[in-house]
């Protein structure tokens, strides 16, 4: 090897060796009663890892995440934009940097939302789920994913068929564990029983969950405990509302991009956000850090899915792990501030079933 030439390359283009201390930053959490362990923070590749961002920018964040102990990367067939590009880009990352670390990584994917035209390009049919899983493996360049999810409940396909498809993927060795996302408590219990009867238990549920949208605390978390399943929360920061980005907002501003927050930037919600920020400051945390810590408190989420467009943003979120303890007074204050419907329920509707 020409070491002089290699050392002259920009750091991102040098051969990657993961940080030796990557597993010394925090403990890993058991998912339900399974043998699967997840970091308290997992990296979701929903938006910042499609073709909308330079690959080197993605690569920097992914390397930093793994060096920091985040070994779980969460994808879906439709992540991008455009749909599918996040899996393709992560496949490039596997070839360039992560190939030698495959046994350390937890890679997850899902199928359930619109992906291709025709009657078999969405929801939960056996044909769609298995076809999508095959396509995801090809894009990712791996032989299996660690977790494969039914991304949403399909009201027109028998639940036995949807869960049976997950069972098939596990038995074929194309997924090590099976999970569901955005299922109601009732549907979760039904799905878990079907899976148990098939011999491939569901180990994890991925719901939308944050301080302003705690719907899972009204039944779903109890069901997950009963079924001995883990929970991994997405939208922990309510699409940015639970950050300092809107603390000084005084009027509704249209937000371009993946999903508009215009309807949620009401004075009532902004007042809640400002009051929550005061609680966070009293704890020595940013609003985002407290919001993540709140999800990781005892009895809530096993792991929290964060998004990050930069290493600085990733480090900000990792800072939440420095204080995960809440007093009863703080929890009561947060509950009092957040009570009522903030309207942050974009995915709850798909969980009603």
Short mmCIF file of N, CA, C and O in Angstrom, two decimals, residues 120-221:
data_model
loop_
_atom_site.label_atom_id
_atom_site.label_comp_id
_atom_site.label_asym_id
_atom_site.label_seq_id
_atom_site.Cartn_x
_atom_site.Cartn_y
_atom_site.Cartn_z
N UNK A 120 -49.70 -4.29 -5.96
CA UNK A 120 -48.77 -4.96 -5.04
C UNK A 120 -47.59 -4.07 -4.67
O UNK A 120 -46.50 -4.56 -4.39
N UNK A 121 -47.82 -2.75 -4.68
CA UNK A 121 -46.74 -1.83 -4.37
C UNK A 121 -46.94 -1.09 -3.07
O UNK A 121 -46.29 -0.07 -2.82
N UNK A 122 -47.80 -1.59 -2.18
CA UNK A 122 -48.08 -0.90 -0.94
C UNK A 122 -48.76 -1.85 0.04
O UNK A 122 -49.17 -2.96 -0.32
N UNK A 123 -48.87 -1.44 1.27
CA UNK A 123 -49.56 -2.13 2.36
C UNK A 123 -48.92 -3.45 2.77
O UNK A 123 -47.70 -3.50 2.90
N UNK A 124 -49.70 -4.52 2.98
CA UNK A 124 -49.17 -5.66 3.71
C UNK A 124 -49.40 -7.03 3.11
O UNK A 124 -49.41 -8.02 3.85
N UNK A 125 -49.56 -7.11 1.80
CA UNK A 125 -49.73 -8.43 1.19
C UNK A 125 -48.42 -9.21 1.25
O UNK A 125 -47.33 -8.64 1.32
N UNK A 126 -48.55 -10.52 1.19
CA UNK A 126 -47.37 -11.37 1.19
C UNK A 126 -46.49 -11.05 -0.02
O UNK A 126 -45.25 -10.96 0.10
N UNK A 127 -47.11 -10.83 -1.16
CA UNK A 127 -46.34 -10.55 -2.38
C UNK A 127 -45.53 -9.26 -2.22
O UNK A 127 -44.35 -9.21 -2.58
N UNK A 128 -46.17 -8.23 -1.67
CA UNK A 128 -45.45 -6.95 -1.53
C UNK A 128 -44.32 -7.05 -0.51
O UNK A 128 -43.20 -6.61 -0.76
N UNK A 129 -44.59 -7.61 0.66
CA UNK A 129 -43.58 -7.64 1.72
C UNK A 129 -42.36 -8.45 1.30
O UNK A 129 -41.22 -8.02 1.50
N UNK A 130 -42.58 -9.62 0.73
CA UNK A 130 -41.44 -10.46 0.37
C UNK A 130 -40.70 -9.87 -0.82
O UNK A 130 -39.46 -9.87 -0.86
N UNK A 131 -41.41 -9.35 -1.81
CA UNK A 131 -40.75 -8.72 -2.96
C UNK A 131 -39.94 -7.52 -2.51
O UNK A 131 -38.81 -7.30 -2.97
N UNK A 132 -40.50 -6.74 -1.59
CA UNK A 132 -39.80 -5.55 -1.12
C UNK A 132 -38.56 -5.92 -0.33
O UNK A 132 -37.51 -5.29 -0.46
N UNK A 133 -38.67 -6.95 0.50
CA UNK A 133 -37.51 -7.38 1.28
C UNK A 133 -36.38 -7.82 0.35
O UNK A 133 -35.20 -7.48 0.59
N UNK A 134 -36.71 -8.54 -0.69
CA UNK A 134 -35.69 -8.97 -1.66
C UNK A 134 -35.02 -7.76 -2.30
O UNK A 134 -33.79 -7.71 -2.45
N UNK A 135 -35.83 -6.78 -2.68
CA UNK A 135 -35.29 -5.57 -3.31
C UNK A 135 -34.40 -4.80 -2.34
O UNK A 135 -33.35 -4.27 -2.72
N UNK A 136 -34.81 -4.74 -1.08
CA UNK A 136 -34.01 -4.03 -0.07
C UNK A 136 -32.65 -4.69 0.13
O UNK A 136 -31.63 -4.01 0.24
N UNK A 137 -32.64 -6.02 0.17
CA UNK A 137 -31.37 -6.72 0.35
C UNK A 137 -30.42 -6.42 -0.81
O UNK A 137 -29.21 -6.24 -0.61
N UNK A 138 -30.96 -6.36 -2.02
CA UNK A 138 -30.12 -6.06 -3.18
C UNK A 138 -29.56 -4.65 -3.09
O UNK A 138 -28.37 -4.42 -3.36
N UNK A 139 -30.39 -3.69 -2.72
CA UNK A 139 -29.92 -2.31 -2.63
C UNK A 139 -28.89 -2.15 -1.51
O UNK A 139 -27.89 -1.42 -1.66
N UNK A 140 -29.13 -2.81 -0.40
CA UNK A 140 -28.23 -2.70 0.74
C UNK A 140 -26.94 -3.49 0.54
O UNK A 140 -25.94 -3.23 1.22
N UNK A 141 -26.98 -4.46 -0.34
CA UNK A 141 -25.81 -5.29 -0.58
C UNK A 141 -25.50 -6.22 0.57
O UNK A 141 -24.32 -6.51 0.85
N UNK A 142 -26.54 -6.70 1.25
CA UNK A 142 -26.35 -7.62 2.38
C UNK A 142 -27.20 -8.87 2.14
O UNK A 142 -28.14 -8.86 1.34
N UNK A 143 -26.88 -9.94 2.86
CA UNK A 143 -27.63 -11.19 2.71
C UNK A 143 -28.86 -11.23 3.60
O UNK A 143 -29.76 -12.04 3.37
N UNK A 144 -28.87 -10.39 4.62
CA UNK A 144 -30.00 -10.37 5.54
C UNK A 144 -30.06 -9.01 6.22
O UNK A 144 -29.06 -8.27 6.27
N UNK A 145 -31.23 -8.65 6.71
CA UNK A 145 -31.36 -7.51 7.61
C UNK A 145 -31.60 -8.07 9.00
O UNK A 145 -32.08 -9.19 9.16
N UNK A 146 -31.26 -7.29 9.99
CA UNK A 146 -31.42 -7.77 11.36
C UNK A 146 -32.88 -7.69 11.81
O UNK A 146 -33.35 -8.55 12.55
N UNK A 147 -33.58 -6.65 11.38
CA UNK A 147 -35.00 -6.51 11.69
C UNK A 147 -35.74 -6.15 10.41
O UNK A 147 -35.31 -5.26 9.66
N UNK A 148 -36.85 -6.82 10.16
CA UNK A 148 -37.73 -6.41 9.05
C UNK A 148 -39.11 -6.17 9.63
O UNK A 148 -39.65 -7.00 10.36
N UNK A 149 -39.69 -5.00 9.28
CA UNK A 149 -40.96 -4.57 9.83
C UNK A 149 -42.08 -4.57 8.78
O UNK A 149 -41.85 -4.24 7.62
N UNK A 150 -43.27 -4.84 9.26
CA UNK A 150 -44.47 -4.42 8.55
C UNK A 150 -44.67 -2.96 8.92
O UNK A 150 -44.91 -2.63 10.09
N UNK A 151 -44.55 -2.06 7.94
CA UNK A 151 -44.46 -0.62 8.19
C UNK A 151 -45.77 -0.02 8.67
O UNK A 151 -45.79 1.02 9.34
N UNK A 152 -46.89 -0.66 8.29
CA UNK A 152 -48.19 -0.20 8.77
C UNK A 152 -49.22 -1.31 8.61
O UNK A 152 -49.07 -2.20 7.78
N UNK A 153 -50.27 -1.23 9.42
CA UNK A 153 -51.34 -2.20 9.35
C UNK A 153 -52.10 -2.06 8.03
O UNK A 153 -52.34 -0.97 7.55
N UNK A 154 -52.45 -3.19 7.44
CA UNK A 154 -53.20 -3.21 6.19
C UNK A 154 -54.63 -3.66 6.50
O UNK A 154 -54.86 -4.83 6.84
N UNK A 155 -55.61 -2.76 6.40
CA UNK A 155 -56.99 -3.13 6.76
C UNK A 155 -57.66 -4.09 5.79
O UNK A 155 -58.71 -4.65 6.10
N UNK A 156 -57.07 -4.30 4.61
CA UNK A 156 -57.71 -5.14 3.60
C UNK A 156 -57.04 -6.51 3.43
O UNK A 156 -57.58 -7.36 2.71
N UNK A 157 -55.89 -6.70 4.03
CA UNK A 157 -55.20 -7.98 3.94
C UNK A 157 -55.31 -8.69 5.28
O UNK A 157 -55.10 -8.05 6.32
N UNK A 158 -55.63 -9.98 5.31
CA UNK A 158 -55.68 -10.68 6.59
C UNK A 158 -54.37 -10.52 7.36
O UNK A 158 -53.28 -10.64 6.78
N UNK A 159 -54.49 -10.24 8.63
CA UNK A 159 -53.29 -10.05 9.44
C UNK A 159 -52.42 -11.31 9.43
O UNK A 159 -51.19 -11.23 9.50
N UNK A 160 -53.07 -12.46 9.32
CA UNK A 160 -52.34 -13.72 9.25
C UNK A 160 -51.40 -13.75 8.04
O UNK A 160 -50.30 -14.32 8.11
N UNK A 161 -51.82 -13.14 6.94
CA UNK A 161 -50.97 -13.12 5.75
C UNK A 161 -49.77 -12.20 5.95
O UNK A 161 -48.64 -12.56 5.60
N UNK A 162 -50.02 -11.02 6.51
CA UNK A 162 -48.93 -10.07 6.74
C UNK A 162 -47.89 -10.63 7.69
O UNK A 162 -46.68 -10.62 7.41
N UNK A 163 -48.34 -11.15 8.81
CA UNK A 163 -47.41 -11.69 9.80
C UNK A 163 -46.78 -12.98 9.28
O UNK A 163 -45.60 -13.26 9.56
N UNK A 164 -47.52 -13.74 8.49
CA UNK A 164 -46.96 -14.94 7.89
C UNK A 164 -45.82 -14.63 6.96
O UNK A 164 -44.85 -15.40 6.85
N UNK A 165 -45.89 -13.49 6.26
CA UNK A 165 -44.80 -13.08 5.38
C UNK A 165 -43.55 -12.76 6.19
O UNK A 165 -42.42 -13.11 5.80
N UNK A 166 -43.71 -12.11 7.34
CA UNK A 166 -42.56 -11.84 8.21
C UNK A 166 -41.95 -13.14 8.70
O UNK A 166 -40.72 -13.29 8.75
N UNK A 167 -42.80 -14.09 9.06
CA UNK A 167 -42.33 -15.40 9.49
C UNK A 167 -41.51 -16.08 8.39
O UNK A 167 -40.44 -16.65 8.65
N UNK A 168 -41.98 -15.99 7.15
CA UNK A 168 -41.26 -16.59 6.03
C UNK A 168 -39.88 -15.97 5.87
O UNK A 168 -38.89 -16.68 5.67
N UNK A 169 -39.80 -14.64 5.95
CA UNK A 169 -38.52 -13.97 5.78
C UNK A 169 -37.52 -14.38 6.85
O UNK A 169 -36.33 -14.56 6.57
N UNK A 170 -38.00 -14.56 8.07
CA UNK A 170 -37.10 -15.00 9.15
C UNK A 170 -36.66 -16.44 8.89
O UNK A 170 -35.47 -16.78 9.02
N UNK A 171 -37.59 -17.30 8.50
CA UNK A 171 -37.24 -18.70 8.26
C UNK A 171 -36.30 -18.86 7.07
O UNK A 171 -35.49 -19.79 7.03
N UNK A 172 -36.40 -17.94 6.12
CA UNK A 172 -35.50 -17.98 4.96
C UNK A 172 -34.13 -17.38 5.28
O UNK A 172 -33.23 -17.42 4.44
N UNK A 173 -33.97 -16.81 6.46
CA UNK A 173 -32.71 -16.19 6.83
C UNK A 173 -32.50 -14.82 6.25
O UNK A 173 -31.38 -14.28 6.30
N UNK A 174 -33.56 -14.22 5.70
CA UNK A 174 -33.44 -12.89 5.12
C UNK A 174 -33.67 -11.78 6.15
O UNK A 174 -33.39 -10.61 5.88
N UNK A 175 -34.19 -12.16 7.31
CA UNK A 175 -34.32 -11.26 8.45
C UNK A 175 -34.08 -12.09 9.70
O UNK A 175 -34.48 -13.26 9.76
N UNK A 176 -33.41 -11.49 10.68
CA UNK A 176 -33.16 -12.22 11.92
C UNK A 176 -34.30 -12.04 12.92
O UNK A 176 -34.59 -12.95 13.70
N UNK A 177 -34.93 -10.87 12.90
CA UNK A 177 -36.03 -10.57 13.80
C UNK A 177 -37.15 -9.89 13.01
O UNK A 177 -36.92 -9.27 11.98
N UNK A 178 -38.36 -10.00 13.54
CA UNK A 178 -39.53 -9.39 12.91
C UNK A 178 -40.14 -8.35 13.82
O UNK A 178 -40.14 -8.49 15.05
N UNK A 179 -40.67 -7.28 13.21
CA UNK A 179 -41.31 -6.23 13.99
C UNK A 179 -42.46 -5.61 13.22
O UNK A 179 -42.70 -5.91 12.05
N UNK A 180 -43.16 -4.71 13.89
CA UNK A 180 -44.27 -3.98 13.28
C UNK A 180 -44.12 -2.51 13.64
O UNK A 180 -43.45 -2.15 14.61
N UNK A 181 -44.76 -1.66 12.85
CA UNK A 181 -44.68 -0.22 13.06
C UNK A 181 -46.06 0.40 12.92
O UNK A 181 -46.82 0.03 12.02
N UNK A 182 -46.39 1.32 13.82
CA UNK A 182 -47.64 2.08 13.76
C UNK A 182 -48.89 1.18 13.79
O UNK A 182 -49.87 1.47 13.12
N UNK A 183 -48.83 0.13 14.57
CA UNK A 183 -50.00 -0.71 14.84
C UNK A 183 -50.64 -0.26 16.15
O UNK A 183 -49.94 0.09 17.10
N UNK A 184 -51.96 -0.30 16.23
CA UNK A 184 -52.65 0.02 17.47
C UNK A 184 -52.38 -1.06 18.51
O UNK A 184 -51.86 -2.14 18.21
N UNK A 185 -52.76 -0.79 19.74
CA UNK A 185 -52.57 -1.78 20.80
C UNK A 185 -53.32 -3.07 20.48
O UNK A 185 -52.79 -4.18 20.65
N UNK A 186 -54.54 -2.94 20.02
CA UNK A 186 -55.35 -4.13 19.71
C UNK A 186 -54.72 -4.94 18.59
O UNK A 186 -54.59 -6.17 18.70
N UNK A 187 -54.32 -4.27 17.51
CA UNK A 187 -53.72 -4.99 16.38
C UNK A 187 -52.36 -5.57 16.76
O UNK A 187 -51.97 -6.63 16.28
N UNK A 188 -51.65 -4.88 17.64
CA UNK A 188 -50.36 -5.40 18.10
C UNK A 188 -50.54 -6.72 18.84
O UNK A 188 -49.80 -7.68 18.61
N UNK A 189 -51.54 -6.78 19.72
CA UNK A 189 -51.80 -8.00 20.47
C UNK A 189 -52.19 -9.13 19.52
O UNK A 189 -51.74 -10.27 19.69
N UNK A 190 -53.02 -8.82 18.52
CA UNK A 190 -53.44 -9.84 17.56
C UNK A 190 -52.24 -10.33 16.75
O UNK A 190 -52.05 -11.54 16.55
N UNK A 191 -51.41 -9.38 16.28
CA UNK A 191 -50.24 -9.74 15.48
C UNK A 191 -49.26 -10.58 16.29
O UNK A 191 -48.68 -11.54 15.79
N UNK A 192 -49.07 -10.21 17.55
CA UNK A 192 -48.14 -10.94 18.41
C UNK A 192 -48.60 -12.37 18.61
O UNK A 192 -47.78 -13.31 18.64
N UNK A 193 -49.90 -12.58 18.78
CA UNK A 193 -50.42 -13.94 18.96
C UNK A 193 -50.23 -14.78 17.71
O UNK A 193 -49.82 -15.94 17.78
N UNK A 194 -50.50 -14.19 16.55
CA UNK A 194 -50.29 -14.90 15.28
C UNK A 194 -48.83 -15.29 15.13
O UNK A 194 -48.51 -16.43 14.77
N UNK A 195 -47.95 -14.34 15.39
CA UNK A 195 -46.52 -14.60 15.25
C UNK A 195 -46.05 -15.68 16.22
O UNK A 195 -45.25 -16.55 15.87
N UNK A 196 -46.57 -15.63 17.43
CA UNK A 196 -46.19 -16.62 18.44
C UNK A 196 -46.63 -18.02 17.99
O UNK A 196 -45.88 -19.00 18.13
N UNK A 197 -47.83 -18.12 17.44
CA UNK A 197 -48.33 -19.41 16.96
C UNK A 197 -47.48 -19.95 15.81
O UNK A 197 -47.31 -21.16 15.67
N UNK A 198 -46.94 -19.03 15.00
CA UNK A 198 -46.10 -19.44 13.87
C UNK A 198 -44.69 -19.83 14.32
O UNK A 198 -43.97 -20.49 13.57
N UNK A 199 -44.31 -19.38 15.50
CA UNK A 199 -42.98 -19.71 16.00
C UNK A 199 -41.93 -18.65 15.75
O UNK A 199 -40.74 -18.87 16.01
N UNK A 200 -42.36 -17.49 15.24
CA UNK A 200 -41.43 -16.37 15.01
C UNK A 200 -41.98 -15.15 15.75
O UNK A 200 -42.72 -14.35 15.18
N UNK A 201 -41.68 -15.00 17.02
CA UNK A 201 -42.28 -13.92 17.79
C UNK A 201 -41.88 -12.54 17.29
O UNK A 201 -40.77 -12.34 16.80
N UNK A 202 -42.81 -11.61 17.38
CA UNK A 202 -42.48 -10.22 17.12
C UNK A 202 -41.70 -9.68 18.30
O UNK A 202 -42.10 -9.88 19.45
N UNK A 203 -40.58 -9.01 18.04
CA UNK A 203 -39.74 -8.55 19.15
C UNK A 203 -39.80 -7.05 19.37
O UNK A 203 -39.42 -6.57 20.44
N UNK A 204 -40.30 -6.28 18.38
CA UNK A 204 -40.19 -4.83 18.49
C UNK A 204 -41.31 -4.13 17.75
O UNK A 204 -41.82 -4.63 16.74
N UNK A 205 -41.71 -2.99 18.28
CA UNK A 205 -42.71 -2.12 17.66
C UNK A 205 -42.09 -0.75 17.48
O UNK A 205 -41.40 -0.26 18.38
N UNK A 206 -42.33 -0.12 16.34
CA UNK A 206 -41.80 1.21 16.06
C UNK A 206 -42.97 2.19 15.90
O UNK A 206 -43.56 2.29 14.85
N UNK A 207 -43.31 2.91 16.98
CA UNK A 207 -44.39 3.90 16.90
C UNK A 207 -43.88 5.33 16.86
O UNK A 207 -42.77 5.63 17.30
N UNK A 208 -44.71 6.22 16.34
CA UNK A 208 -44.46 7.65 16.51
C UNK A 208 -44.72 7.98 17.97
O UNK A 208 -45.74 7.59 18.53
N UNK A 209 -43.77 8.70 18.62
CA UNK A 209 -43.88 8.89 20.06
C UNK A 209 -43.01 10.07 20.46
O UNK A 209 -41.81 10.10 20.19
N UNK A 210 -43.63 11.07 21.07
CA UNK A 210 -42.87 12.19 21.63
C UNK A 210 -43.72 12.88 22.69
O UNK A 210 -44.88 12.51 22.92
N UNK A 211 -43.13 13.86 23.34
CA UNK A 211 -43.82 14.54 24.45
C UNK A 211 -45.17 15.11 24.01
O UNK A 211 -46.15 15.07 24.75
N UNK A 212 -45.24 15.63 22.79
CA UNK A 212 -46.47 16.24 22.31
C UNK A 212 -47.41 15.24 21.65
O UNK A 212 -48.52 15.59 21.27
N UNK A 213 -46.96 13.99 21.51
CA UNK A 213 -47.80 12.94 20.92
C UNK A 213 -47.57 11.63 21.67
O UNK A 213 -47.01 10.68 21.14
N UNK A 214 -48.01 11.57 22.95
CA UNK A 214 -47.75 10.38 23.78
C UNK A 214 -48.85 9.33 23.68
O UNK A 214 -49.13 8.63 24.66
N UNK A 215 -49.45 9.18 22.50
CA UNK A 215 -50.59 8.28 22.35
C UNK A 215 -50.27 6.85 22.75
O UNK A 215 -51.14 6.11 23.21
N UNK A 216 -49.00 6.45 22.61
CA UNK A 216 -48.64 5.06 22.92
C UNK A 216 -48.79 4.75 24.40
O UNK A 216 -48.87 3.57 24.80
N UNK A 217 -48.84 5.79 25.25
CA UNK A 217 -48.95 5.57 26.68
C UNK A 217 -50.38 5.24 27.10
O UNK A 217 -50.64 4.95 28.26
N UNK A 218 -51.30 5.30 26.14
CA UNK A 218 -52.70 4.99 26.43
C UNK A 218 -53.07 3.62 25.88
O UNK A 218 -54.02 3.47 25.11
N UNK A 219 -52.28 2.63 26.25
CA UNK A 219 -52.62 1.26 25.87
C UNK A 219 -51.50 0.50 25.19
O UNK A 219 -51.25 -0.66 25.51
N UNK A 220 -50.81 1.13 24.23
CA UNK A 220 -49.82 0.39 23.45
C UNK A 220 -48.63 -0.06 24.30
O UNK A 220 -48.19 -1.21 24.20
N UNK A 221 -48.08 0.82 25.13
CA UNK A 221 -46.93 0.43 25.94
C UNK A 221 -47.28 -0.72 26.88
O UNK A 221 -46.47 -1.63 27.11
#
